Coordinates of C-alpha atoms in Angstrom, one line a residue:
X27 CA 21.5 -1.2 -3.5
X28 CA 22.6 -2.4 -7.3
X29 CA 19.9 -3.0 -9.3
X30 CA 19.7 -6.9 -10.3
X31 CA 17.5 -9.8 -11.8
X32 CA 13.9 -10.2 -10.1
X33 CA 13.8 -14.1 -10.8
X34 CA 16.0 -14.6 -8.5
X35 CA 13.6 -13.6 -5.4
X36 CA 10.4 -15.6 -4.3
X37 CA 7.6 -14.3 -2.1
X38 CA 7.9 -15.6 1.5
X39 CA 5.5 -19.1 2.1
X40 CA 3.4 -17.2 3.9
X41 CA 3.1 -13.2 3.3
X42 CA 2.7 -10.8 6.5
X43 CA 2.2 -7.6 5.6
X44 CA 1.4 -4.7 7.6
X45 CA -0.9 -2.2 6.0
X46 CA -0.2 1.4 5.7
X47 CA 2.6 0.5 8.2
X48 CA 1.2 -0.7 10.8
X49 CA -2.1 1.5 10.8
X50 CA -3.6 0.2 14.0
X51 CA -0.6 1.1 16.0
X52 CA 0.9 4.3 14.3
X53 CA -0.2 7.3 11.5
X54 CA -1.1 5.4 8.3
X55 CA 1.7 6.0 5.9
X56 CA 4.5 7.6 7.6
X57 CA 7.7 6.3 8.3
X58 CA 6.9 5.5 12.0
X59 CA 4.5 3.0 10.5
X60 CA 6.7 1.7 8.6
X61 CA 9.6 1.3 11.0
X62 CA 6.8 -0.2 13.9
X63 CA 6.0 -2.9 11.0
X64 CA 9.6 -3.5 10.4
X65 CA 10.2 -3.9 14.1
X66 CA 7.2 -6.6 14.5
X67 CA 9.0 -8.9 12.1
X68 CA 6.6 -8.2 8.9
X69 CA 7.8 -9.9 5.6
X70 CA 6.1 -7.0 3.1
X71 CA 5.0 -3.4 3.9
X72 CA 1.8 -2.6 2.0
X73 CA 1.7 1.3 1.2
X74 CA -0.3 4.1 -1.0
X75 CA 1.1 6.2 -3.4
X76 CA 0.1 9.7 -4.9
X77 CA 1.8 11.9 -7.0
X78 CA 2.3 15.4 -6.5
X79 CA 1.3 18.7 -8.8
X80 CA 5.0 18.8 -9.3
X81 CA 5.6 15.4 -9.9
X82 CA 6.9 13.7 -6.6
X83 CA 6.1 10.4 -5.9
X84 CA 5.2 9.8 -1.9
X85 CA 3.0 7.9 0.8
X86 CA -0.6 8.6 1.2
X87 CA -4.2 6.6 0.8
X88 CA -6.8 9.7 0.1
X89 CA -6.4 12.1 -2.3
X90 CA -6.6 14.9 -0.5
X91 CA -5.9 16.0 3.2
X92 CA -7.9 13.9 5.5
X93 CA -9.4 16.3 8.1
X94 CA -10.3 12.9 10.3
X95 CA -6.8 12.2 11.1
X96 CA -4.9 15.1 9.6
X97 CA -3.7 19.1 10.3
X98 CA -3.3 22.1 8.3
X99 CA 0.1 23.4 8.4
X100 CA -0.4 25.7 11.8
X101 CA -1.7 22.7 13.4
X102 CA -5.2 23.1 12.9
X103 CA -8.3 21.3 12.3
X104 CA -9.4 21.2 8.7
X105 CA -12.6 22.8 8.6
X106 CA -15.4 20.7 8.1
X107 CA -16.4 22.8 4.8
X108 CA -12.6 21.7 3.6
X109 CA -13.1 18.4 3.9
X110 CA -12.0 17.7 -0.1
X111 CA -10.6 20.4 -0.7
X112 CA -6.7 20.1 0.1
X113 CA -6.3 18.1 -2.9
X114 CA -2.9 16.8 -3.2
X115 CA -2.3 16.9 -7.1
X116 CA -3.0 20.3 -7.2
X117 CA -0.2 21.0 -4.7
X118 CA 4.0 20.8 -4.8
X119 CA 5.5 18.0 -2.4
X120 CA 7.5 21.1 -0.6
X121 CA 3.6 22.1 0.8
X122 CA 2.4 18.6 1.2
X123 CA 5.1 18.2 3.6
X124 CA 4.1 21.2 5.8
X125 CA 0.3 19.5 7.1
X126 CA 1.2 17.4 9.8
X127 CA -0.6 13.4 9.4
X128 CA 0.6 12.2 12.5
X129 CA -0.7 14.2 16.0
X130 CA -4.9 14.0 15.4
X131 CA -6.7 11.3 17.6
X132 CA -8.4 8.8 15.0
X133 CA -11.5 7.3 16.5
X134 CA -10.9 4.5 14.3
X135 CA -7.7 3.4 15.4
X136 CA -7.1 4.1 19.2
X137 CA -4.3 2.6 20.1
X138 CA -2.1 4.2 17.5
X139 CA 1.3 6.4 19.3
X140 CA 0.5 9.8 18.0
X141 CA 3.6 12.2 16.7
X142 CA 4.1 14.9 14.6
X143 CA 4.8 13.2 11.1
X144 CA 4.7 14.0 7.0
X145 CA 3.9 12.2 3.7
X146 CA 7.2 11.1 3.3
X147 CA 8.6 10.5 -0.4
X148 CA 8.6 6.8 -1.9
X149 CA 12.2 7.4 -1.9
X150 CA 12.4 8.4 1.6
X151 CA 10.8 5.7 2.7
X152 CA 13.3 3.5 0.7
X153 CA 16.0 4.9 2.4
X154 CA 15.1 4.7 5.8
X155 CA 13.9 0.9 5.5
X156 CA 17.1 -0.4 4.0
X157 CA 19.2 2.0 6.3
X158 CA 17.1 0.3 9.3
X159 CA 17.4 -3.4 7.5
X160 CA 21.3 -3.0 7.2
X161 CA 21.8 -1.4 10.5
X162 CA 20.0 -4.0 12.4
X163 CA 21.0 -6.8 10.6
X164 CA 17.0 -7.9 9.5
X165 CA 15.9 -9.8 6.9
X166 CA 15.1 -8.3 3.8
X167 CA 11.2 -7.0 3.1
X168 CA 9.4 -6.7 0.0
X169 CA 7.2 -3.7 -0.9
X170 CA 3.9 -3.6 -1.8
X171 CA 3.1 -0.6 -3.3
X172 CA -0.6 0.5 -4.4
X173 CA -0.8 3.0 -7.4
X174 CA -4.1 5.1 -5.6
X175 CA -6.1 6.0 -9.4
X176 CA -9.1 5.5 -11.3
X177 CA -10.6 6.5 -14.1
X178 CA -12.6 9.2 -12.9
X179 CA -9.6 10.9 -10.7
X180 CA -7.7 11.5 -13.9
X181 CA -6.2 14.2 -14.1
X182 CA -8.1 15.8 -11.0
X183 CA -6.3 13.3 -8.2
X184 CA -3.9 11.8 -9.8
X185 CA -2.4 12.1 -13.6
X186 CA -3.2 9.0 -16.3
X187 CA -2.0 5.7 -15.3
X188 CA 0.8 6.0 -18.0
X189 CA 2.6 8.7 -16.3
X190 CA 1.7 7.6 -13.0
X191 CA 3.6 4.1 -13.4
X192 CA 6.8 5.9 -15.0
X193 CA 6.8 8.3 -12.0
X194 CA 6.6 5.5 -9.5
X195 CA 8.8 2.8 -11.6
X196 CA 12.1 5.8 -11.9
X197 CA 12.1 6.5 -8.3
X198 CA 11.7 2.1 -7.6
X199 CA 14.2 1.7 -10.3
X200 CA 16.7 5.0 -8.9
X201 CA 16.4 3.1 -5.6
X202 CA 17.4 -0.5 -7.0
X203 CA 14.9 -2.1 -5.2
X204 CA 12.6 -3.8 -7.8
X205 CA 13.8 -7.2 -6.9
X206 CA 11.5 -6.6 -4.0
X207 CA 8.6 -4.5 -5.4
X208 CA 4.9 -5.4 -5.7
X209 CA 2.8 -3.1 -7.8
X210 CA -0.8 -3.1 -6.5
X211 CA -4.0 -1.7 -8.0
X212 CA -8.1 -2.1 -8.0
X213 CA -7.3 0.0 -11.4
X214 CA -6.7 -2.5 -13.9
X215 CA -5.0 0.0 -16.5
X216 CA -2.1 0.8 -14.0
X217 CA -1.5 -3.0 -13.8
X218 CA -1.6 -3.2 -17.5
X219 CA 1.0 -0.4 -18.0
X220 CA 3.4 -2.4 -15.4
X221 CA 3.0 -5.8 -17.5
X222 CA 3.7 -4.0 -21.0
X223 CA 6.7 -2.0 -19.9
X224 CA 8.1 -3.2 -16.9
X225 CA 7.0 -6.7 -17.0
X226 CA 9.9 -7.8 -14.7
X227 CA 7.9 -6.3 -11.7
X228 CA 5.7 -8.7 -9.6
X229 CA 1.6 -7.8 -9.2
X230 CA -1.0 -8.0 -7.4
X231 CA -4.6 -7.0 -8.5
X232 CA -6.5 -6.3 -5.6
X233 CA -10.6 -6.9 -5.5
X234 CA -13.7 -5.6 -3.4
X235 CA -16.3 -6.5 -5.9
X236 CA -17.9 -10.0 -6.3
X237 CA -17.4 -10.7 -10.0
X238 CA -15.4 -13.7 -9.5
X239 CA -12.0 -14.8 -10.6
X240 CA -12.7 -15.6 -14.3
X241 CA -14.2 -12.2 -15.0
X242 CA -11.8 -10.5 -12.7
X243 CA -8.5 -11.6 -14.7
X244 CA -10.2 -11.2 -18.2
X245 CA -10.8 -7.5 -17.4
X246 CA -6.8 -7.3 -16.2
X247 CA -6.3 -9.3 -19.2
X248 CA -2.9 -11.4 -17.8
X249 CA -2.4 -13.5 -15.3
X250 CA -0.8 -11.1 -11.9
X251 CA 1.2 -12.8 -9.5
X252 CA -1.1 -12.3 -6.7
X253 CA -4.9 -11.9 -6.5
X254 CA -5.9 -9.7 -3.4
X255 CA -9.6 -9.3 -2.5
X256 CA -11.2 -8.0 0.5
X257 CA -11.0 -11.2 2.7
X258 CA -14.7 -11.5 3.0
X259 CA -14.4 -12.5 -0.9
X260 CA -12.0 -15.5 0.3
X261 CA -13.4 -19.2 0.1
X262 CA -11.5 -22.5 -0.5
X263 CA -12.0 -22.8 -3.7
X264 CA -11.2 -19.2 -5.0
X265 CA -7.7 -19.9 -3.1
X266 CA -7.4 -23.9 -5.3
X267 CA -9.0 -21.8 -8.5
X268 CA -6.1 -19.4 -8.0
X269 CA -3.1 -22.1 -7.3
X270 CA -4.0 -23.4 -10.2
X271 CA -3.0 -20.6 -11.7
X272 CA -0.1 -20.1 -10.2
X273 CA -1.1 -17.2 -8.6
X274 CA -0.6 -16.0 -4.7
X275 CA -4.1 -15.3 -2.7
X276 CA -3.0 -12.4 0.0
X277 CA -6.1 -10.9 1.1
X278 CA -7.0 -7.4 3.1
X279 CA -7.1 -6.6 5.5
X280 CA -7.6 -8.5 8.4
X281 CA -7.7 -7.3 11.8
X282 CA -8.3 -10.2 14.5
X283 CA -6.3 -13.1 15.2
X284 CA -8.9 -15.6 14.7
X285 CA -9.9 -14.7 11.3
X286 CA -6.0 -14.8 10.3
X287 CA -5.6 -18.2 11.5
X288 CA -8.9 -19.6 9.6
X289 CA -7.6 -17.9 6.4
X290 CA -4.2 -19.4 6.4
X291 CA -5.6 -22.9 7.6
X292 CA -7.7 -22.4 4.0
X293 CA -4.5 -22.4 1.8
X294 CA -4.0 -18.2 2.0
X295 CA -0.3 -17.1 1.3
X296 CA -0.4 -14.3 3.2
X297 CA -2.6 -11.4 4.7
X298 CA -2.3 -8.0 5.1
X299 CA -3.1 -6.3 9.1
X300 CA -3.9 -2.9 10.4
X301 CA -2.0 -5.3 13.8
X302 CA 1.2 -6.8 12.7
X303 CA 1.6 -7.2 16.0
X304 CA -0.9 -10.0 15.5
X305 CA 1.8 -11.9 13.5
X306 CA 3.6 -13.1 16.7
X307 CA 0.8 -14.9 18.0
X308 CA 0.1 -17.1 15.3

């Protein structure tokens, strides 16, 4: 894809995004996910991003290996002394890709179709999604991409937010695909770098704690183009509040079909499932 203008693209009316993928129904984060969601008709795929010790940008929510749902390289269980220890900064992408994320039963999410999978790169995932789009003839998705960093992981999880944007805006940019790129953070300072240097990207500050709108955008300091809280946090007039402002409300994430239709019959522009399969039954 040629790079081009972002103005030019709007959000969909109403946002479905499947999170991780489609986490209820495949591995978090893997391109199965990712090509389940695509297949079940969602407008935006919400994803994680770390960055390797060697500086590779790919697909994953924890910091390190997650010994619930995830293998050592022989197939093994994690030990439960390990848990934190397989710390993915502090390894190259060409071992990351070795543990296999995809085969473990999760408790949490039963239903998921188990297979051997990897961390895939941002840029693999690029590829295989607009491959998929073009040779199926689908509409085109948007990307919501989370930068996974906080203060405190600095330089132990994750380098500073600086370096962290660049990484994930050269591989966005290599691919051509900012016209359809969401940057999403609960860290304020990766949103921040995005607005100063690459202020052509859309936003999306996302919010678990209850400090309220007001307080919420004053520690961003700008106005994002959607405001993402944990969908408890959602009430009618936090989604008029945010209209005003011209901003999107797409909370997360949101797991049964009744609690999707009484958010979007509040004035939501979107949600974000574990079940995109949810989003033929509305």
């Amino acid at each position: 894809m040629e790079p081009t203008s972002t103005a030019t693209v709007q959000l969909p009316a109403f946002d479905m995004e499947g999170h991780r993928g489609a986490r209820g129904l495949f591995p978090e984060n893997t391109i199965p996910a990712m090509l389940k969601a695509l297949e079940l008709g969602v407008t935006t795929l919400e994803m994680d991003t770390h960055i390797s010790k060697d500086g590779k940008v790919f697909l994953s929510h924890d910091p390190y290996f997650n010994r619930e749902h995830e293998l050592l390289p022989a197939g093994k269980e994690i030990p439960a002394t390990q848990a934190k220890q397989h710390i993915l900064y502090q390894l190259d992408y060409s071992d990351i890709k070795k543990y296999d994320v995809g085969s473990k039963f999760y408790k949490k999410f039963p239903e998921q179709q188990l297979q051997k999978a990897h961390k895939p790169l941002l840029a693999e995932i690029f590829d295989t999604v607009q491959a998929n789009i073009k040779a199926r003839q689908l509409a085109q998705v948007f990307y919501n991409i989370e930068t996974k960093s906080k203060p405190s992981g600095d330089g132990i999880y994750h380098p500073a937010p600086e370096e962290f944007v660049d990484k994930l805006m050269a591989v966005i940019l290599g691919k051509g695909v900012e016209r359809y790129v969401i940057i999403q953070s609960f860290d304020v300072r990766t949103l921040k770098v995005v607005k100063q240097k690459y202020p052509e990207i859309k936003t999306s500050l996302l919010v678990e704690n209850r400090y309220g709108l007001k307080k919420n955008l004053d520690l961003l300091g700008f106005t994002p183009d959607i405001y993402s809280p944990y969908y408890k946090l959602v009430t009618p007039g936090l989604v008029k509040k945010a209209h005003n402002l011209n901003m999107k409300v797409i909370p997360w994430t949101i797991n049964t079909l009744q609690e999707i239709k009484d958010l979007k019959a509040i004035g939501v522009d979107g949600v974000i499932t574990d079940y995109p399969n949810l989003f033929k039954e509305l």
